[in-house]
mmCIF file of C-alpha atoms in Angstrom:
data_model
loop_
_atom_site.group_PDB
_atom_site.id
_atom_site.type_symbol
_atom_site.label_atom_id
_atom_site.label_comp_id
_atom_site.label_asym_id
_atom_site.label_seq_id
_atom_site.Cartn_x
_atom_site.Cartn_y
_atom_site.Cartn_z
ATOM 1 C CA MET A 1 57.235 98.987 70.603
ATOM 2 C CA THR A 2 56.949 100.179 74.105
ATOM 3 C CA ASP A 3 57.462 97.272 76.212
ATOM 4 C CA GLU A 4 61.265 97.138 74.126
ATOM 5 C CA ILE A 5 61.715 100.922 75.896
ATOM 6 C CA GLN A 6 61.227 99.777 79.279
ATOM 7 C CA GLU A 7 62.966 96.555 78.917
ATOM 8 C CA HIS A 8 66.037 99.263 77.522
ATOM 9 C CA THR A 9 65.665 101.671 80.184
ATOM 10 C CA ALA A 10 65.795 98.844 83.077
ATOM 11 C CA VAL A 11 69.387 97.542 81.145
ATOM 12 C CA GLU A 12 70.441 101.212 81.393
ATOM 13 C CA GLU A 13 69.516 101.675 85.450
ATOM 14 C CA SER A 14 70.754 98.316 86.630
ATOM 15 C CA GLU A 15 74.311 98.683 88.958
ATOM 16 C CA PRO A 16 77.173 98.177 86.944
ATOM 17 C CA VAL A 17 78.579 95.088 86.889
ATOM 18 C CA ILE A 18 82.643 94.612 88.500
ATOM 19 C CA GLU A 19 84.001 92.313 86.461
ATOM 20 C CA GLU A 20 87.864 91.010 87.727
ATOM 21 C CA THR A 21 89.632 92.458 84.607
ATOM 22 C CA ASP A 22 88.257 96.202 86.811
ATOM 23 C CA VAL A 23 89.569 94.837 90.122
ATOM 24 C CA VAL A 24 93.393 97.133 90.986
ATOM 25 C CA GLU A 25 95.819 94.899 93.620
ATOM 26 C CA VAL A 26 97.739 96.765 95.914
ATOM 27 C CA ALA A 27 101.149 95.545 95.962
ATOM 28 C CA ALA A 28 102.372 95.026 99.320
ATOM 29 C CA PRO A 29 104.884 97.290 100.681
ATOM 30 C CA VAL A 30 108.616 96.098 99.405
ATOM 31 C CA ALA A 31 111.159 96.187 103.030
ATOM 32 C CA VAL A 32 113.887 98.149 101.731
ATOM 33 C CA PRO A 33 117.303 95.910 103.112
ATOM 34 C CA THR A 34 119.727 97.721 105.492
ATOM 35 C CA ALA A 35 122.782 96.834 106.789
ATOM 36 C CA LYS A 36 125.950 98.074 108.992
ATOM 37 C CA LEU A 37 129.469 97.872 108.328
ATOM 38 C CA VAL A 38 131.351 97.957 111.438
ATOM 39 C CA LEU A 39 135.202 99.078 110.708
ATOM 40 C CA LYS A 40 137.837 96.720 112.173
ATOM 41 C CA ARG A 41 140.783 97.361 114.110
ATOM 42 C CA GLY A 42 143.429 95.602 115.560
ATOM 43 C CA GLY A 43 141.261 92.620 115.369
ATOM 44 C CA VAL A 44 138.977 93.899 117.177
ATOM 45 C CA LEU A 45 135.690 95.873 116.270
ATOM 46 C CA THR A 46 135.019 99.592 116.663
ATOM 47 C CA ASP A 47 131.848 101.215 117.552
ATOM 48 C CA ILE A 48 132.477 103.231 113.896
ATOM 49 C CA ALA A 49 130.078 101.739 112.229
ATOM 50 C CA TYR A 50 127.819 102.947 108.708
ATOM 51 C CA GLU A 51 124.058 102.252 108.270
ATOM 52 C CA ILE A 52 123.480 101.576 104.470
ATOM 53 C CA HIS A 53 120.845 100.623 101.940
ATOM 54 C CA PRO A 54 121.919 99.355 98.821
ATOM 55 C CA PRO A 55 123.474 99.675 96.655
ATOM 56 C CA ALA A 56 126.073 101.541 98.498
ATOM 57 C CA THR A 57 128.831 102.666 97.058
ATOM 58 C CA ILE A 58 132.462 102.942 99.425
ATOM 59 C CA GLY A 59 135.128 105.043 99.049
ATOM 60 C CA ARG A 60 136.656 108.698 99.596
ATOM 61 C CA PHE A 61 134.889 111.636 98.300
ATOM 62 C CA ASP A 62 136.288 113.878 95.473
ATOM 63 C CA PRO A 63 134.218 116.082 93.667
ATOM 64 C CA SER A 64 135.139 114.823 90.761
ATOM 65 C CA VAL A 65 134.176 111.485 90.794
ATOM 66 C CA GLY A 66 130.800 112.502 92.234
ATOM 67 C CA PRO A 67 129.070 111.334 95.651
ATOM 68 C CA ILE A 68 129.482 107.972 97.744
ATOM 69 C CA ASP A 69 127.610 105.899 99.930
ATOM 70 C CA VAL A 70 130.321 105.238 102.829
ATOM 71 C CA ASP A 71 132.797 108.173 102.918
ATOM 72 C CA LEU A 72 136.571 106.419 104.632
ATOM 73 C CA ALA A 73 138.340 109.788 103.712
ATOM 74 C CA SER A 74 138.192 110.810 107.681
ATOM 75 C CA GLN A 75 139.601 107.308 108.461
ATOM 76 C CA PRO A 76 143.052 106.240 108.576
ATOM 77 C CA GLU A 77 142.480 103.279 106.661
ATOM 78 C CA GLY A 78 140.886 105.999 103.873
ATOM 79 C CA ALA A 79 144.520 106.149 102.670
ATOM 80 C CA TYR A 80 144.378 102.914 100.551
ATOM 81 C CA VAL A 81 141.318 103.085 99.870
ATOM 82 C CA SER A 82 140.068 103.990 95.862
ATOM 83 C CA ARG A 83 137.782 107.047 95.666
ATOM 84 C CA LYS A 84 135.362 104.539 94.386
ATOM 85 C CA HIS A 85 136.638 101.051 95.781
ATOM 86 C CA ALA A 86 133.780 99.144 96.276
ATOM 87 C CA LYS A 87 129.566 97.987 95.556
ATOM 88 C CA ILE A 88 127.854 96.457 98.337
ATOM 89 C CA VAL A 89 124.640 95.366 96.758
ATOM 90 C CA ALA A 90 121.638 93.520 97.976
ATOM 91 C CA GLN A 91 118.783 91.283 95.758
ATOM 92 C CA ASP A 92 116.254 88.724 96.678
ATOM 93 C CA GLY A 93 118.181 88.366 99.772
ATOM 94 C CA VAL A 94 121.454 87.481 98.445
ATOM 95 C CA TRP A 95 124.346 90.669 99.826
ATOM 96 C CA LYS A 96 127.479 90.797 97.656
ATOM 97 C CA VAL A 97 130.309 92.976 97.371
ATOM 98 C CA VAL A 98 131.410 94.115 93.760
ATOM 99 C CA ASP A 99 135.242 95.267 93.247
ATOM 100 C CA LEU A 100 134.950 98.666 91.603
ATOM 101 C CA GLY A 101 138.386 99.142 89.479
ATOM 102 C CA SER A 102 140.146 99.481 93.127
ATOM 103 C CA SER A 103 143.575 99.967 93.381
ATOM 104 C CA ASN A 104 144.288 97.924 96.207
ATOM 105 C CA GLY A 105 141.606 95.367 95.567
ATOM 106 C CA THR A 106 138.752 94.145 97.602
ATOM 107 C CA PHE A 107 138.855 91.170 99.967
ATOM 108 C CA VAL A 108 136.527 88.250 101.650
ATOM 109 C CA LEU A 109 137.704 86.441 104.442
ATOM 110 C CA ARG A 110 137.469 82.797 104.009
ATOM 111 C CA ASP A 111 140.350 80.403 104.550
ATOM 112 C CA ASP A 112 142.128 83.520 104.539
ATOM 113 C CA PHE A 113 141.822 86.983 102.871
ATOM 114 C CA GLU A 114 141.001 86.029 98.946
ATOM 115 C CA ARG A 115 140.942 88.835 96.539
ATOM 116 C CA VAL A 116 137.799 89.423 94.534
ATOM 117 C CA ASP A 117 135.622 90.940 92.110
ATOM 118 C CA GLU A 118 132.521 89.888 93.204
ATOM 119 C CA ALA A 119 131.699 87.929 96.012
ATOM 120 C CA GLU A 120 128.758 86.646 97.863
ATOM 121 C CA LEU A 121 128.741 88.403 102.029
ATOM 122 C CA THR A 122 126.447 86.702 104.956
ATOM 123 C CA ASP A 123 125.198 88.402 108.254
ATOM 124 C CA GLY A 124 128.941 88.226 110.417
ATOM 125 C CA GLN A 125 131.322 88.418 107.156
ATOM 126 C CA GLU A 126 134.265 89.704 107.418
ATOM 127 C CA PHE A 127 136.019 91.344 104.245
ATOM 128 C CA ALA A 128 138.325 94.385 103.339
ATOM 129 C CA LEU A 129 138.888 97.132 100.811
ATOM 130 C CA GLY A 130 142.844 97.759 100.837
ATOM 131 C CA ASN A 131 143.584 97.726 104.619
ATOM 132 C CA ALA A 132 139.992 98.380 105.620
ATOM 133 C CA ARG A 133 138.414 96.178 107.469
ATOM 134 C CA PHE A 134 134.707 95.964 108.161
ATOM 135 C CA VAL A 135 132.050 93.128 109.544
ATOM 136 C CA LEU A 136 128.813 92.922 107.484
ATOM 137 C CA GLN A 137 125.841 93.271 110.069
ATOM 138 C CA LEU A 138 122.401 92.750 108.601
ATOM 139 C CA SER A 139 119.497 94.610 110.503
ATOM 140 C CA SER A 140 116.586 92.072 110.891
ATOM 141 C CA SER A 141 113.568 93.216 108.793
#
């Protein structure tokens, strides 16, 4: 009986065994996509740029509709932009502009400006909200 007690004690004093299910993996930090929307006037890029972190809502601030990320109220082109005109989204490296039911439309420049409900955007892509023209400039990650 003494031998049984010694064996049992030896097992209790041994170091704990770490099994695979006990290992916690730490995920690598996910880079937050960023870009700039550069305002274009008369066919020329201006020095007016809005840094965005998608999803980013573009429009004109109005307390009754809540906050937006890019407020165009102070720009002359803002008169033709809805309060919540469009949203820029990015998922898995794909950037899109999504119209939010605007009055004056969302357009993407392809061969000509094409009215869209949703469209993929690439670096350097020109698009318009009403008569406000922008170029999307993606940040390097």
